[in-house]
């Protein structure tokens, strides 16, 4: 009899625990609101170690959000202006990227990104505590990601494989920033950056293209899907900073990388204006 009573009590306690778990379960929308509060807290912080810990917590919350079955992956995160969302042109990749500024004299940032692969149902996690400007040659593994925020993802063919063209940008310091043309190879077990498919005017091939320019100017870098070319503002020297570094800015001319036979080939001084409509 005693054993039966103890069994009933144990079952009741177990049921109570399950109900309690259900009561505290939160939605992804509530997690989004929580992340917004965490970003606000970071704005008030002055210690970089504390900022980093909070930034890592934000990434963990973002990972949890993507795990919800009812989460719409094309959601723009209306409550989070810090987080950018871009969907690849084929609708198979969803990239969420953001940066967290640090409180130092160079105004550097930490970068985070989550890339969801719809085909495999896999989320790839990227983080860079010490961002750097990547070299234009060589592949970069997922663990050595340079840190950037992406605004364009488009599938292209390279050696019978589908890879993804990336356009992104990142601040370097108070005076400089950069934009990047990169390529991402996506497999179930991970991602890799870089592909030897960019050919400059001198015939040399590169894995990615990097443009460094002044922080206080704007540079256009866009992928024209219809024409299959990447249009960009040419940069020329416009002065130096307090450390003697040359600062660059647009010089009102435009060049491009045109996709030909599996390569993006540089073409100087192109007309990037929209064609006039026929009357």
Short mmCIF file of C-alpha atoms in Angstrom, two decimals:
data_model
loop_
_atom_site.label_atom_id
_atom_site.label_comp_id
_atom_site.label_asym_id
_atom_site.label_seq_id
_atom_site.Cartn_x
_atom_site.Cartn_y
_atom_site.Cartn_z
CA UNK A 1 0.00 0.00 0.00
CA UNK A 2 2.82 2.38 0.96
CA UNK A 3 4.58 1.66 -2.32
CA UNK A 4 1.40 2.48 -4.26
CA UNK A 5 0.99 5.82 -2.42
CA UNK A 6 4.60 6.77 -3.12
CA UNK A 7 4.11 5.89 -6.80
CA UNK A 8 1.01 8.09 -7.03
CA UNK A 9 2.82 10.97 -5.31
CA UNK A 10 5.76 10.62 -7.71
CA UNK A 11 3.43 10.65 -10.69
CA UNK A 12 1.69 13.76 -9.41
CA UNK A 13 5.00 15.52 -8.85
CA UNK A 14 6.13 14.55 -12.33
CA UNK A 15 2.89 15.87 -13.86
CA UNK A 16 3.23 19.11 -11.88
CA UNK A 17 6.80 19.52 -13.18
CA UNK A 18 5.67 19.03 -16.80
CA UNK A 19 2.85 21.57 -16.36
CA UNK A 20 5.28 24.02 -14.78
CA UNK A 21 7.62 23.57 -17.75
CA UNK A 22 4.78 24.32 -20.13
CA UNK A 23 3.86 27.42 -18.12
CA UNK A 24 7.35 28.91 -18.44
CA UNK A 25 7.84 28.06 -22.11
CA UNK A 26 8.31 31.28 -24.09
CA UNK A 27 7.68 32.10 -27.73
CA UNK A 28 10.27 33.25 -30.24
CA UNK A 29 8.59 36.67 -30.21
CA UNK A 30 9.28 36.93 -26.48
CA UNK A 31 12.90 35.98 -27.11
CA UNK A 32 13.11 38.69 -29.76
CA UNK A 33 11.88 41.22 -27.19
CA UNK A 34 14.49 39.91 -24.76
CA UNK A 35 17.24 40.36 -27.35
CA UNK A 36 16.08 43.93 -27.90
CA UNK A 37 16.47 44.60 -24.18
CA UNK A 38 19.95 43.07 -24.26
CA UNK A 39 21.01 45.35 -27.12
CA UNK A 40 19.73 48.31 -25.09
CA UNK A 41 21.75 47.17 -22.07
CA UNK A 42 24.89 46.96 -24.21
CA UNK A 43 24.45 50.61 -25.19
CA UNK A 44 24.87 51.55 -21.53
CA UNK A 45 27.94 49.37 -20.91
CA UNK A 46 31.50 50.69 -20.83
CA UNK A 47 33.49 47.52 -20.07
CA UNK A 48 34.39 45.52 -23.19
CA UNK A 49 34.50 42.18 -21.37
CA UNK A 50 30.96 42.80 -20.15
CA UNK A 51 29.89 43.82 -23.66
CA UNK A 52 31.38 40.62 -25.10
CA UNK A 53 29.58 38.42 -22.60
CA UNK A 54 26.27 40.10 -23.38
CA UNK A 55 26.93 39.89 -27.14
CA UNK A 56 27.59 36.15 -26.84
CA UNK A 57 24.32 35.80 -24.91
CA UNK A 58 22.51 37.61 -27.72
CA UNK A 59 23.86 35.13 -30.23
CA UNK A 60 22.68 32.20 -28.10
CA UNK A 61 19.20 33.73 -27.93
CA UNK A 62 19.20 34.23 -31.69
CA UNK A 63 20.13 30.57 -32.19
CA UNK A 64 17.21 29.56 -29.94
CA UNK A 65 14.85 31.71 -32.03
CA UNK A 66 15.83 29.92 -35.24
CA UNK A 67 15.09 26.56 -33.60
CA UNK A 68 11.37 27.28 -33.15
CA UNK A 69 9.21 25.25 -35.51
CA UNK A 70 6.91 28.21 -36.19
CA UNK A 71 9.69 30.73 -36.87
CA UNK A 72 9.31 32.30 -40.37
CA UNK A 73 12.85 32.41 -41.73
CA UNK A 74 12.23 35.44 -43.94
CA UNK A 75 11.21 37.47 -40.89
CA UNK A 76 12.86 40.90 -40.82
CA UNK A 77 13.22 41.15 -36.99
CA UNK A 78 11.13 44.29 -36.69
CA UNK A 79 12.20 44.86 -33.08
CA UNK A 80 15.91 44.51 -33.85
CA UNK A 81 17.25 47.26 -36.13
CA UNK A 82 20.75 45.97 -35.30
CA UNK A 83 20.08 42.65 -37.09
CA UNK A 84 20.04 42.43 -40.88
CA UNK A 85 18.24 39.63 -42.71
CA UNK A 86 18.89 38.71 -46.33
CA UNK A 87 17.48 35.77 -48.31
CA UNK A 88 19.39 34.25 -51.23
CA UNK A 89 17.89 34.71 -54.69
CA UNK A 90 17.00 30.99 -54.83
CA UNK A 91 15.28 31.13 -51.42
CA UNK A 92 17.49 28.41 -49.90
CA UNK A 93 19.74 30.46 -47.60
CA UNK A 94 18.78 32.91 -44.88
CA UNK A 95 21.56 35.07 -43.44
CA UNK A 96 21.22 37.09 -40.24
CA UNK A 97 24.18 39.32 -39.39
CA UNK A 98 24.91 42.09 -36.91
CA UNK A 99 27.75 43.88 -35.19
CA UNK A 100 28.31 45.03 -31.61
CA UNK A 101 30.49 48.16 -31.28
CA UNK A 102 33.15 48.07 -28.57
CA UNK A 103 34.12 50.99 -26.34
CA UNK A 104 37.67 51.60 -27.49
CA UNK A 105 39.60 54.39 -29.18
CA UNK A 106 39.36 52.78 -32.63
CA UNK A 107 35.59 52.22 -32.51
CA UNK A 108 35.98 48.56 -33.50
CA UNK A 109 33.16 46.02 -33.50
CA UNK A 110 32.50 42.35 -32.93
CA UNK A 111 30.55 40.57 -35.67
CA UNK A 112 28.04 37.76 -35.53
CA UNK A 113 26.08 35.88 -38.20
CA UNK A 114 23.72 32.93 -38.45
CA UNK A 115 23.14 31.24 -41.80
CA UNK A 116 20.20 28.84 -42.12
CA UNK A 117 20.36 26.32 -44.97
CA UNK A 118 16.84 25.34 -45.97
CA UNK A 119 18.00 22.36 -48.04
CA UNK A 120 19.80 20.68 -45.13
CA UNK A 121 17.85 22.22 -42.24
CA UNK A 122 21.18 23.33 -40.72
CA UNK A 123 22.12 26.62 -39.05
CA UNK A 124 25.78 27.69 -39.32
CA UNK A 125 27.12 29.90 -36.54
CA UNK A 126 29.70 32.60 -37.27
CA UNK A 127 31.39 34.89 -34.76
CA UNK A 128 34.47 37.12 -34.89
CA UNK A 129 35.68 38.79 -31.75
CA UNK A 130 38.66 40.39 -33.49
CA UNK A 131 37.52 41.34 -37.02
CA UNK A 132 40.05 41.82 -39.77
CA UNK A 133 40.19 42.86 -43.41
CA UNK A 134 40.58 39.59 -45.34
CA UNK A 135 43.20 39.05 -48.01
CA UNK A 136 41.94 38.86 -51.58
CA UNK A 137 43.56 35.46 -52.13
CA UNK A 138 42.95 32.15 -50.37
CA UNK A 139 40.01 30.32 -48.86
CA UNK A 140 38.76 31.10 -45.35
CA UNK A 141 37.25 28.43 -43.14
CA UNK A 142 34.14 28.99 -41.07
CA UNK A 143 36.15 29.17 -37.83
CA UNK A 144 38.38 31.95 -39.23
CA UNK A 145 35.55 34.17 -40.54
CA UNK A 146 36.67 37.81 -40.89
CA UNK A 147 33.43 39.45 -39.73
CA UNK A 148 31.00 41.40 -41.93
CA UNK A 149 27.34 42.22 -42.45
CA UNK A 150 25.89 40.90 -45.70
CA UNK A 151 23.16 42.47 -47.82
CA UNK A 152 23.17 40.31 -50.97
CA UNK A 153 23.34 36.54 -51.53
CA UNK A 154 22.99 35.07 -55.01
CA UNK A 155 23.69 31.57 -56.38
CA UNK A 156 26.21 31.29 -59.23
CA UNK A 157 27.80 28.33 -60.99
CA UNK A 158 31.49 27.59 -60.46
CA UNK A 159 33.09 24.42 -61.84
CA UNK A 160 29.76 22.54 -62.01
CA UNK A 161 28.91 23.49 -58.43
CA UNK A 162 26.48 26.05 -57.04
CA UNK A 163 28.21 28.57 -54.79
CA UNK A 164 26.85 31.81 -53.33
CA UNK A 165 28.02 35.28 -54.23
CA UNK A 166 28.11 37.56 -51.15
CA UNK A 167 28.15 41.33 -50.92
CA UNK A 168 28.90 42.76 -47.49
CA UNK A 169 30.46 45.59 -45.54
CA UNK A 170 32.11 46.33 -42.20
CA UNK A 171 33.65 49.27 -40.35
CA UNK A 172 37.40 49.05 -39.73
CA UNK A 173 37.95 51.99 -37.39
CA UNK A 174 36.83 55.60 -36.94
CA UNK A 175 38.21 56.57 -40.34
CA UNK A 176 37.86 53.55 -42.60
CA UNK A 177 35.39 50.90 -43.70
CA UNK A 178 35.30 48.26 -46.40
CA UNK A 179 32.95 46.47 -48.76
CA UNK A 180 33.56 42.97 -49.95
CA UNK A 181 32.65 40.66 -52.81
CA UNK A 182 33.06 37.10 -51.59
CA UNK A 183 31.89 33.60 -52.41
CA UNK A 184 30.48 31.05 -49.98
CA UNK A 185 30.50 27.31 -50.53
CA UNK A 186 27.79 25.59 -48.50
CA UNK A 187 27.87 21.95 -47.44
CA UNK A 188 25.94 20.07 -44.80
CA UNK A 189 28.93 19.92 -42.46
CA UNK A 190 29.99 23.55 -42.82
CA UNK A 191 30.68 26.57 -45.00
CA UNK A 192 33.80 28.05 -46.57
CA UNK A 193 34.55 31.49 -47.97
CA UNK A 194 36.45 32.25 -51.15
CA UNK A 195 36.66 30.86 -54.68
CA UNK A 196 39.23 31.64 -57.35
CA UNK A 197 36.63 33.12 -59.71
CA UNK A 198 37.44 36.86 -59.87
CA UNK A 199 39.71 38.05 -62.65
CA UNK A 200 41.06 41.60 -62.57
CA UNK A 201 41.94 43.68 -65.62
CA UNK A 202 45.57 42.48 -65.52
CA UNK A 203 44.42 38.84 -65.87
CA UNK A 204 45.25 37.82 -62.29
CA UNK A 205 42.69 35.72 -60.41
CA UNK A 206 41.47 36.31 -56.86
CA UNK A 207 39.27 34.56 -54.30
CA UNK A 208 37.42 37.74 -53.26
CA UNK A 209 37.52 41.49 -53.86
CA UNK A 210 37.91 44.06 -51.07
CA UNK A 211 37.32 47.81 -51.30
CA UNK A 212 38.61 50.03 -48.46
CA UNK A 213 37.34 53.60 -48.29
CA UNK A 214 36.71 56.50 -45.92
CA UNK A 215 34.14 56.09 -43.13
CA UNK A 216 32.38 59.37 -43.95
CA UNK A 217 31.53 58.58 -47.59
CA UNK A 218 29.23 56.15 -49.39
CA UNK A 219 30.29 53.58 -51.96
CA UNK A 220 27.89 51.71 -54.25
CA UNK A 221 28.42 47.97 -54.71
CA UNK A 222 25.48 46.12 -56.27
CA UNK A 223 24.83 42.87 -58.13
CA UNK A 224 22.80 43.29 -61.31
CA UNK A 225 21.17 39.88 -61.58
CA UNK A 226 19.66 40.56 -65.01
CA UNK A 227 23.01 41.58 -66.54
CA UNK A 228 24.95 39.12 -64.32
CA UNK A 229 27.50 41.70 -63.30
CA UNK A 230 28.67 43.42 -60.11
CA UNK A 231 28.70 47.21 -60.49
CA UNK A 232 30.88 49.28 -58.15
CA UNK A 233 32.12 52.84 -57.69
CA UNK A 234 35.77 53.33 -58.52
CA UNK A 235 37.81 54.68 -55.61
CA UNK A 236 40.51 57.36 -55.69
CA UNK A 237 42.64 59.00 -52.94
CA UNK A 238 40.83 61.85 -51.17
CA UNK A 239 43.23 62.63 -48.31
CA UNK A 240 44.87 61.04 -45.27
CA UNK A 241 43.88 60.41 -41.68
CA UNK A 242 45.78 61.49 -38.55
CA UNK A 243 47.98 58.40 -38.83
CA UNK A 244 48.99 59.12 -42.41
CA UNK A 245 46.81 56.38 -43.93
CA UNK A 246 45.41 57.22 -47.36
CA UNK A 247 41.65 57.60 -47.42
CA UNK A 248 39.70 56.70 -50.56
CA UNK A 249 36.35 57.75 -51.91
CA UNK A 250 34.24 57.38 -55.10
CA UNK A 251 35.51 59.35 -58.11
CA UNK A 252 32.19 59.40 -60.05
CA UNK A 253 33.21 56.55 -62.39
CA UNK A 254 31.87 53.00 -62.35
CA UNK A 255 33.43 49.61 -63.17
CA UNK A 256 32.12 46.08 -62.89
CA UNK A 257 32.87 42.38 -62.70
CA UNK A 258 30.97 40.67 -65.52
CA UNK A 259 30.11 36.96 -65.20
CA UNK A 260 31.61 35.08 -68.16
CA UNK A 261 32.15 31.32 -68.42
CA UNK A 262 32.18 30.76 -64.66
CA UNK A 263 34.35 33.79 -63.87
CA UNK A 264 33.68 37.37 -62.79
CA UNK A 265 35.89 39.40 -65.15
CA UNK A 266 36.73 43.05 -64.40
CA UNK A 267 35.62 45.69 -66.89
CA UNK A 268 36.63 49.31 -66.34
CA UNK A 269 34.47 52.40 -66.81
CA UNK A 270 31.05 50.96 -67.64
CA UNK A 271 27.72 52.76 -67.98
CA UNK A 272 25.68 51.67 -64.97
CA UNK A 273 22.75 53.97 -65.66
CA UNK A 274 19.30 52.50 -66.19
CA UNK A 275 18.43 52.34 -69.91
CA UNK A 276 15.94 54.88 -71.15
CA UNK A 277 12.43 53.60 -71.77
CA UNK A 278 11.30 53.55 -75.36
CA UNK A 279 8.51 56.00 -76.14
#
